[in-house]
PDB file of N, CA and C in Angstrom:
ATOM      1  N   MET A  18    -128.985  72.671 -12.889  1.00  0.00           N
ATOM      2  CA  MET A  18    -129.101  72.953 -11.586  1.00  0.00           C
ATOM      3  C   MET A  18    -128.236  72.863 -11.023  1.00  0.00           C
ATOM      4  N   ALA A  19    -127.803  73.905  -9.589  1.00  0.00           N
ATOM      5  CA  ALA A  19    -126.312  73.820  -9.194  1.00  0.00           C
ATOM      6  C   ALA A  19    -126.081  72.825  -8.440  1.00  0.00           C
ATOM      7  N   GLY A  20    -124.994  72.816  -8.194  1.00  0.00           N
ATOM      8  CA  GLY A  20    -124.226  71.879  -6.851  1.00  0.00           C
ATOM      9  C   GLY A  20    -124.812  71.910  -5.826  1.00  0.00           C
ATOM     10  N   LEU A  21    -124.655  71.569  -4.421  1.00  0.00           N
ATOM     11  CA  LEU A  21    -124.920  71.822  -3.311  1.00  0.00           C
ATOM     12  C   LEU A  21    -123.757  73.183  -2.743  1.00  0.00           C
ATOM     13  N   THR A  22    -124.573  74.053  -2.276  1.00  0.00           N
ATOM     14  CA  THR A  22    -123.270  74.507  -1.374  1.00  0.00           C
ATOM     15  C   THR A  22    -123.417  74.820   0.150  1.00  0.00           C
ATOM     16  N   GLY A  23    -122.893  75.570   0.526  1.00  0.00           N
ATOM     17  CA  GLY A  23    -122.549  75.470   2.316  1.00  0.00           C
ATOM     18  C   GLY A  23    -123.988  76.088   2.482  1.00  0.00           C
ATOM     19  N   TRP A  24    -124.369  76.792   1.974  1.00  0.00           N
ATOM     20  CA  TRP A  24    -126.053  77.227   2.519  1.00  0.00           C
ATOM     21  C   TRP A  24    -126.868  76.184   2.639  1.00  0.00           C
ATOM     22  N   HIS A  25    -126.670  75.489   1.608  1.00  0.00           N
ATOM     23  CA  HIS A  25    -128.096  74.084   1.167  1.00  0.00           C
ATOM     24  C   HIS A  25    -127.541  73.257   2.254  1.00  0.00           C
ATOM     25  N   LEU A  26    -126.382  72.944   2.607  1.00  0.00           N
ATOM     26  CA  LEU A  26    -126.723  72.504   3.770  1.00  0.00           C
ATOM     27  C   LEU A  26    -126.507  72.699   5.180  1.00  0.00           C
ATOM     28  N   LEU A  27    -126.157  73.827   5.378  1.00  0.00           N
ATOM     29  CA  LEU A  27    -126.959  74.327   6.746  1.00  0.00           C
ATOM     30  C   LEU A  27    -128.406  74.340   6.440  1.00  0.00           C
ATOM     31  N   ALA A  28    -129.265  74.698   5.830  1.00  0.00           N
ATOM     32  CA  ALA A  28    -130.127  75.049   5.821  1.00  0.00           C
ATOM     33  C   ALA A  28    -130.922  73.213   6.204  1.00  0.00           C
ATOM     34  N   LEU A  29    -130.312  72.418   5.313  1.00  0.00           N
ATOM     35  CA  LEU A  29    -130.707  71.231   5.729  1.00  0.00           C
ATOM     36  C   LEU A  29    -130.734  70.293   7.344  1.00  0.00           C
ATOM     37  N   VAL A  30    -129.362  70.864   7.574  1.00  0.00           N
ATOM     38  CA  VAL A  30    -129.258  70.734   9.399  1.00  0.00           C
ATOM     39  C   VAL A  30    -130.242  71.271  10.266  1.00  0.00           C
ATOM     40  N   VAL A  31    -130.819  72.511   9.868  1.00  0.00           N
ATOM     41  CA  VAL A  31    -131.782  73.134  10.646  1.00  0.00           C
ATOM     42  C   VAL A  31    -133.206  72.370  10.421  1.00  0.00           C
ATOM     43  N   ILE A  32    -133.152  72.075   9.249  1.00  0.00           N
ATOM     44  CA  ILE A  32    -134.647  71.424   8.959  1.00  0.00           C
ATOM     45  C   ILE A  32    -134.102  70.092   9.897  1.00  0.00           C
ATOM     46  N   VAL A  33    -133.690  69.482   9.357  1.00  0.00           N
ATOM     47  CA  VAL A  33    -133.328  68.331  10.545  1.00  0.00           C
ATOM     48  C   VAL A  33    -133.647  68.604  12.013  1.00  0.00           C
ATOM     49  N   LEU A  34    -132.703  69.390  12.185  1.00  0.00           N
ATOM     50  CA  LEU A  34    -133.026  69.699  14.078  1.00  0.00           C
ATOM     51  C   LEU A  34    -134.426  70.032  14.071  1.00  0.00           C
ATOM     52  N   LEU A  35    -135.043  70.876  13.648  1.00  0.00           N
ATOM     53  CA  LEU A  35    -136.619  71.291  14.217  1.00  0.00           C
ATOM     54  C   LEU A  35    -137.392  69.887  13.850  1.00  0.00           C
ATOM     55  N   LEU A  36    -137.191  69.180  13.137  1.00  0.00           N
ATOM     56  CA  LEU A  36    -138.304  67.752  12.829  1.00  0.00           C
ATOM     57  C   LEU A  36    -137.681  67.250  14.006  1.00  0.00           C
ATOM     58  N   PHE A  37    -136.917  66.597  14.073  1.00  0.00           N
ATOM     59  CA  PHE A  37    -136.071  65.513  14.924  1.00  0.00           C
ATOM     60  C   PHE A  37    -135.839  65.868  16.625  1.00  0.00           C
ATOM     61  N   GLY A  38    -135.457  67.344  16.863  1.00  0.00           N
ATOM     62  CA  GLY A  38    -135.248  67.585  17.638  1.00  0.00           C
ATOM     63  C   GLY A  38    -133.712  67.451  18.323  1.00  0.00           C
ATOM     64  N   ALA A  39    -133.163  67.960  18.916  1.00  0.00           N
ATOM     65  CA  ALA A  39    -131.210  68.123  18.811  1.00  0.00           C
ATOM     66  C   ALA A  39    -131.367  66.526  19.818  1.00  0.00           C
ATOM     67  N   ALA A  40    -132.551  66.386  21.049  1.00  0.00           N
ATOM     68  CA  ALA A  40    -132.635  64.872  21.712  1.00  0.00           C
ATOM     69  C   ALA A  40    -132.105  63.748  20.932  1.00  0.00           C
ATOM     70  N   LYS A  41    -133.396  63.686  20.003  1.00  0.00           N
ATOM     71  CA  LYS A  41    -133.257  62.624  19.032  1.00  0.00           C
ATOM     72  C   LYS A  41    -132.172  62.112  18.289  1.00  0.00           C
ATOM     73  N   LEU A  42    -131.440  63.464  18.151  1.00  0.00           N
ATOM     74  CA  LEU A  42    -130.648  63.118  16.992  1.00  0.00           C
ATOM     75  C   LEU A  42    -129.313  62.064  17.127  1.00  0.00           C
ATOM     76  N   PRO A  43    -129.015  61.786  18.418  1.00  0.00           N
ATOM     77  CA  PRO A  43    -127.865  60.861  18.627  1.00  0.00           C
ATOM     78  C   PRO A  43    -128.497  59.467  18.568  1.00  0.00           C
ATOM     79  N   ALA A  44    -129.783  59.431  18.926  1.00  0.00           N
ATOM     80  CA  ALA A  44    -130.427  57.832  18.896  1.00  0.00           C
ATOM     81  C   ALA A  44    -130.383  57.772  17.291  1.00  0.00           C
ATOM     82  N   LEU A  45    -131.135  58.962  16.617  1.00  0.00           N
ATOM     83  CA  LEU A  45    -130.981  58.574  15.156  1.00  0.00           C
ATOM     84  C   LEU A  45    -129.884  58.112  14.608  1.00  0.00           C
ATOM     85  N   ALA A  46    -128.674  58.831  15.027  1.00  0.00           N
ATOM     86  CA  ALA A  46    -127.528  58.716  14.404  1.00  0.00           C
ATOM     87  C   ALA A  46    -127.190  57.452  14.312  1.00  0.00           C
ATOM     88  N   LYS A  47    -127.314  56.531  15.668  1.00  0.00           N
ATOM     89  CA  LYS A  47    -127.162  55.327  16.059  1.00  0.00           C
ATOM     90  C   LYS A  47    -127.558  54.063  15.277  1.00  0.00           C
ATOM     91  N   SER A  48    -129.096  54.711  15.603  1.00  0.00           N
ATOM     92  CA  SER A  48    -130.028  53.447  14.727  1.00  0.00           C
ATOM     93  C   SER A  48    -129.532  53.613  13.033  1.00  0.00           C
ATOM     94  N   MET A  49    -129.113  54.919  12.384  1.00  0.00           N
ATOM     95  CA  MET A  49    -128.539  54.628  11.349  1.00  0.00           C
ATOM     96  C   MET A  49    -127.411  53.859  11.353  1.00  0.00           C
ATOM     97  N   GLY A  50    -126.626  54.273  11.869  1.00  0.00           N
ATOM     98  CA  GLY A  50    -125.014  53.487  11.883  1.00  0.00           C
ATOM     99  C   GLY A  50    -125.165  51.840  12.078  1.00  0.00           C
ATOM    100  N   GLN A  51    -125.781  51.653  12.913  1.00  0.00           N
ATOM    101  CA  GLN A  51    -126.550  50.280  13.108  1.00  0.00           C
ATOM    102  C   GLN A  51    -127.063  49.406  12.078  1.00  0.00           C
ATOM    103  N   SER A  52    -127.968  50.266  11.356  1.00  0.00           N
ATOM    104  CA  SER A  52    -128.615  49.641  10.209  1.00  0.00           C
ATOM    105  C   SER A  52    -127.393  49.540   8.997  1.00  0.00           C
ATOM    106  N   ALA A  53    -126.463  50.652   9.135  1.00  0.00           N
ATOM    107  CA  ALA A  53    -125.484  50.399   8.022  1.00  0.00           C
ATOM    108  C   ALA A  53    -124.614  49.284   8.234  1.00  0.00           C
ATOM    109  N   ARG A  54    -124.193  49.225   9.576  1.00  0.00           N
ATOM    110  CA  ARG A  54    -123.682  47.866  10.120  1.00  0.00           C
ATOM    111  C   ARG A  54    -124.273  46.276   9.139  1.00  0.00           C
ATOM    112  N   VAL A  55    -125.413  46.224   9.416  1.00  0.00           N
ATOM    113  CA  VAL A  55    -125.990  45.171   9.355  1.00  0.00           C
ATOM    114  C   VAL A  55    -126.092  44.890   8.178  1.00  0.00           C
ATOM    115  N   PHE A  56    -126.370  45.669   7.133  1.00  0.00           N
ATOM    116  CA  PHE A  56    -125.934  45.623   5.554  1.00  0.00           C
ATOM    117  C   PHE A  56    -125.157  45.572   4.941  1.00  0.00           C
ATOM    118  N   LYS A  57    -123.986  46.008   5.685  1.00  0.00           N
ATOM    119  CA  LYS A  57    -122.706  45.639   5.424  1.00  0.00           C
ATOM    120  C   LYS A  57    -122.463  44.312   5.801  1.00  0.00           C
ATOM    121  N   GLY A  58    -122.393  43.571   6.761  1.00  0.00           N
ATOM    122  CA  GLY A  58    -122.680  42.028   7.487  1.00  0.00           C
ATOM    123  C   GLY A  58    -123.489  41.457   6.372  1.00  0.00           C
ATOM    124  N   GLU A  59    -124.306  41.770   5.841  1.00  0.00           N
ATOM    125  CA  GLU A  59    -125.400  40.714   4.842  1.00  0.00           C
ATOM    126  C   GLU A  59    -124.778  40.705   3.315  1.00  0.00           C
ATOM    127  N   MET A  60    -124.268  42.069   3.172  1.00  0.00           N
ATOM    128  CA  MET A  60    -123.406  42.424   1.727  1.00  0.00           C
ATOM    129  C   MET A  60    -122.111  41.123   1.876  1.00  0.00           C
ATOM    130  N   LYS A  61    -121.803  41.192   3.007  1.00  0.00           N
ATOM    131  CA  LYS A  61    -120.414  40.775   3.197  1.00  0.00           C
ATOM    132  C   LYS A  61    -120.427  39.167   3.321  1.00  0.00           C
ATOM    133  N   ALA A  62    -121.909  38.569   3.458  1.00  0.00           N
ATOM    134  CA  ALA A  62    -122.278  37.072   3.954  1.00  0.00           C
ATOM    135  C   ALA A  62    -122.313  36.362   2.357  1.00  0.00           C
ATOM    136  N   MET A  63    -123.462  37.416   1.390  1.00  0.00           N
ATOM    137  CA  MET A  63    -123.833  37.001   0.241  1.00  0.00           C
ATOM    138  C   MET A  63    -122.721  37.212  -0.419  1.00  0.00           C
ATOM    139  N   ARG A  64    -121.474  37.805  -0.453  1.00  0.00           N
ATOM    140  CA  ARG A  64    -120.390  37.656  -1.470  1.00  0.00           C
ATOM    141  C   ARG A  64    -119.749  36.284  -0.643  1.00  0.00           C
ATOM    142  N   GLU A  65    -119.387  35.860   0.631  1.00  0.00           N
ATOM    143  CA  GLU A  65    -118.826  34.595   0.584  1.00  0.00           C
ATOM    144  C   GLU A  65    -119.598  33.651   0.698  1.00  0.00           C
ATOM    145  N   GLU A  66    -120.857  33.248   0.494  1.00  0.00           N
ATOM    146  CA  GLU A  66    -121.741  32.340   0.045  1.00  0.00           C
ATOM    147  C   GLU A  66    -121.563  32.226  -1.578  1.00  0.00           C
ATOM    148  N   ASP A  67    -121.290  33.503  -2.231  1.00  0.00           N
ATOM    149  CA  ASP A  67    -121.196  33.292  -3.882  1.00  0.00           C
ATOM    150  C   ASP A  67    -119.725  33.063  -4.014  1.00  0.00           C
ATOM    151  N   ALA A  68    -118.610  33.087  -3.359  1.00  0.00           N
ATOM    152  CA  ALA A  68    -117.563  32.985  -3.736  1.00  0.00           C
ATOM    153  C   ALA A  68    -117.333  30.953  -3.751  1.00  0.00           C
ATOM    154  N   PRO A  69    -117.543  30.259  -3.220  1.00  0.00           N
ATOM    155  CA  PRO A  69    -117.833  28.934  -3.171  1.00  0.00           C
ATOM    156  C   PRO A  69    -118.018  28.214  -4.399  1.00  0.00           C
ATOM    157  N   ALA A  70    -119.552  28.965  -4.565  1.00  0.00           N
ATOM    158  CA  ALA A  70    -119.748  28.475  -5.903  1.00  0.00           C
ATOM    159  C   ALA A  70    -119.013  28.431  -6.879  1.00  0.00           C
ATOM    160  N   GLY A  71    -117.949  29.727  -6.987  1.00  0.00           N
ATOM    161  CA  GLY A  71    -117.617  30.259  -7.922  1.00  0.00           C
ATOM    162  C   GLY A  71    -116.303  29.521  -8.475  1.00  0.00           C
ATOM    163  N   GLN A  72    -115.916  29.318  -7.468  1.00  0.00           N
ATOM    164  CA  GLN A  72    -114.271  28.528  -7.124  1.00  0.00           C
ATOM    165  C   GLN A  72    -114.881  27.107  -7.634  1.00  0.00           C
ATOM    166  N   ALA A  73    -116.025  26.490  -7.116  1.00  0.00           N
ATOM    167  CA  ALA A  73    -116.371  25.145  -7.500  1.00  0.00           C
ATOM    168  C   ALA A  73    -116.275  25.249  -8.932  1.00  0.00           C
ATOM    169  N   ASP A  74    -116.766  25.810  -9.768  1.00  0.00           N
ATOM    170  CA  ASP A  74    -117.181  25.644 -10.846  1.00  0.00           C
ATOM    171  C   ASP A  74    -115.389  25.410 -12.224  1.00  0.00           C
ATOM    172  N   SER A  75    -114.726  26.252 -11.174  1.00  0.00           N
ATOM    173  CA  SER A  75    -113.537  26.213 -11.881  1.00  0.00           C
ATOM    174  C   SER A  75    -112.585  25.459 -11.782  1.00  0.00           C
ATOM    175  N   THR A  76    -113.155  24.439 -10.547  1.00  0.00           N
ATOM    176  CA  THR A  76    -111.884  23.016 -10.371  1.00  0.00           C
ATOM    177  C   THR A  76    -112.790  22.182 -10.897  1.00  0.00           C
ATOM    178  N   GLU A  77    -114.347  22.310 -11.385  1.00  0.00           N
ATOM    179  CA  GLU A  77    -114.684  21.216 -11.687  1.00  0.00           C
ATOM    180  C   GLU A  77    -114.181  20.786 -13.049  1.00  0.00           C
ATOM    181  N   ALA A  78    -114.318  19.336 -13.409  1.00  0.00           N
ATOM    182  CA  ALA A  78    -113.942  18.700 -14.813  1.00  0.00           C
ATOM    183  C   ALA A  78    -114.540  19.394 -15.649  1.00  0.00           C
ATOM    184  N   PRO A  79    -113.665  19.399 -17.085  1.00  0.00           N
ATOM    185  CA  PRO A  79    -114.475  20.122 -18.302  1.00  0.00           C
ATOM    186  C   PRO A  79    -115.207  19.416 -18.941  1.00  0.00           C
ATOM    187  N   LYS A  80    -116.682  19.790 -19.066  1.00  0.00           N
ATOM    188  CA  LYS A  80    -117.623  18.838 -20.000  1.00  0.00           C
ATOM    189  C   LYS A  80    -117.079  18.431 -21.016  1.00  0.00           C
ATOM    190  N   ASN A  81    -117.699  16.780 -21.490  1.00  0.00           N
ATOM    191  CA  ASN A  81    -118.000  16.107 -22.590  1.00  0.00           C
ATOM    192  C   ASN A  81    -118.075  16.768 -23.706  1.00  0.00           C
ATOM    193  N   SER A  82    -117.650  16.938 -24.846  1.00  0.00           N
ATOM    194  CA  SER A  82    -117.855  17.626 -26.258  1.00  0.00           C
ATOM    195  C   SER A  82    -118.944  16.992 -27.010  1.00  0.00           C
ATOM    196  N   GLY A  83    -118.854  15.905 -26.674  1.00  0.00           N
ATOM    197  CA  GLY A  83    -119.858  15.308 -27.434  1.00  0.00           C
ATOM    198  C   GLY A  83    -119.243  13.973 -28.443  1.00  0.00           C
ATOM    199  N   THR A  84    -117.918  13.983 -28.471  1.00  0.00           N
ATOM    200  CA  THR A  84    -117.153  13.107 -29.022  1.00  0.00           C
ATOM    201  C   THR A  84    -116.212  12.403 -28.612  1.00  0.00           C
ATOM    202  N   THR A  85    -115.961  11.252 -28.679  1.00  0.00           N
ATOM    203  CA  THR A  85    -114.970   9.945 -28.225  1.00  0.00           C
ATOM    204  C   THR A  85    -114.165   9.498 -28.801  1.00  0.00           C
ATOM    205  N   ALA A  86    -112.816   9.136 -28.531  1.00  0.00           N
ATOM    206  CA  ALA A  86    -112.024   8.762 -29.316  1.00  0.00           C
ATOM    207  C   ALA A  86    -112.603   7.531 -30.228  1.00  0.00           C
ATOM    208  N   SER A  87    -113.305   6.538 -29.464  1.00  0.00           N
ATOM    209  CA  SER A  87    -113.698   5.433 -30.432  1.00  0.00           C
ATOM    210  C   SER A  87    -115.139   5.431 -31.546  1.00  0.00           C
ATOM    211  N   ASP A  88    -115.772   7.057 -31.649  1.00  0.00           N
ATOM    212  CA  ASP A  88    -116.367   6.790 -32.832  1.00  0.00           C
ATOM    213  C   ASP A  88    -115.558   7.173 -34.343  1.00  0.00           C
ATOM    214  N   SER A  89    -116.799   6.270 -34.970  1.00  0.00           N
ATOM    215  CA  SER A  89    -116.286   6.324 -36.025  1.00  0.00           C
ATOM    216  C   SER A  89    -116.297   7.263 -36.782  1.00  0.00           C
ATOM    217  N   GLY A  90    -116.606   8.323 -37.054  1.00  0.00           N
ATOM    218  CA  GLY A  90    -117.250   9.381 -38.165  1.00  0.00           C
ATOM    219  C   GLY A  90    -118.212   9.032 -38.617  1.00  0.00           C
ATOM    220  N   THR A  91    -118.866   8.262 -38.523  1.00  0.00           N
ATOM    221  CA  THR A  91    -120.099   8.112 -39.315  1.00  0.00           C
ATOM    222  C   THR A  91    -121.238   8.693 -38.583  1.00  0.00           C
ATOM    223  N   VAL A  92    -122.574   8.686 -39.201  1.00  0.00           N
ATOM    224  CA  VAL A  92    -122.960   9.729 -38.285  1.00  0.00           C
ATOM    225  C   VAL A  92    -124.830   8.204 -38.982  1.00  0.00           C
ATOM    226  N   ALA A  93    -125.393   7.711 -38.279  1.00  0.00           N
ATOM    227  CA  ALA A  93    -126.631   7.122 -38.466  1.00  0.00           C
ATOM    228  C   ALA A  93    -127.697   7.995 -38.384  1.00  0.00           C
ATOM    229  N   GLY A  94    -128.102   7.774 -39.515  1.00  0.00           N
ATOM    230  CA  GLY A  94    -129.598   8.681 -39.787  1.00  0.00           C
ATOM    231  C   GLY A  94    -130.531   7.909 -39.428  1.00  0.00           C
ATOM    232  N   PRO A  95    -131.685   8.517 -39.603  1.00  0.00           N
ATOM    233  CA  PRO A  95    -132.879   7.737 -39.394  1.00  0.00           C
ATOM    234  C   PRO A  95    -133.616   6.523 -39.570  1.00  0.00           C
ATOM    235  N   ASP A  96    -132.657   6.473 -41.140  1.00  0.00           N
ATOM    236  CA  ASP A  96    -133.288   4.983 -41.821  1.00  0.00           C
ATOM    237  C   ASP A  96    -131.898   3.869 -41.715  1.00  0.00           C
ATOM    238  N   ARG A  97    -130.567   4.588 -41.448  1.00  0.00           N
ATOM    239  CA  ARG A  97    -129.330   4.049 -41.330  1.00  0.00           C
ATOM    240  C   ARG A  97    -129.107   3.602 -39.969  1.00  0.00           C
ATOM    241  N   VAL A  98    -128.714   2.245 -39.903  1.00  0.00           N
ATOM    242  CA  VAL A  98    -127.999   1.783 -38.178  1.00  0.00           C
ATOM    243  C   VAL A  98    -126.576   1.369 -38.807  1.00  0.00           C
ATOM    244  N   SER A  99    -125.744   1.701 -37.678  1.00  0.00           N
ATOM    245  CA  SER A  99    -124.393   1.552 -38.304  1.00  0.00           C
ATOM    246  C   SER A  99    -123.998   0.247 -37.189  1.00  0.00           C
TER     247      SER A  99
END
């Protein structure tokens, strides 16, 4: 398929004018602008909510690997108790 040319865009503008009318276009553009602004604001709020959680993970103390300095290195099985 070929890309959009100037004629395609012109035809699209004419169709939009016929569907919505010239009087309704400013209101439609305003509504779309407000919707885009709200969407951007919500995306920014979501990023700000996620950022503190990511920063808290990096400042948290490292997890214990399961070994300590007092371990003797022997493993007690189900039959043995050390």
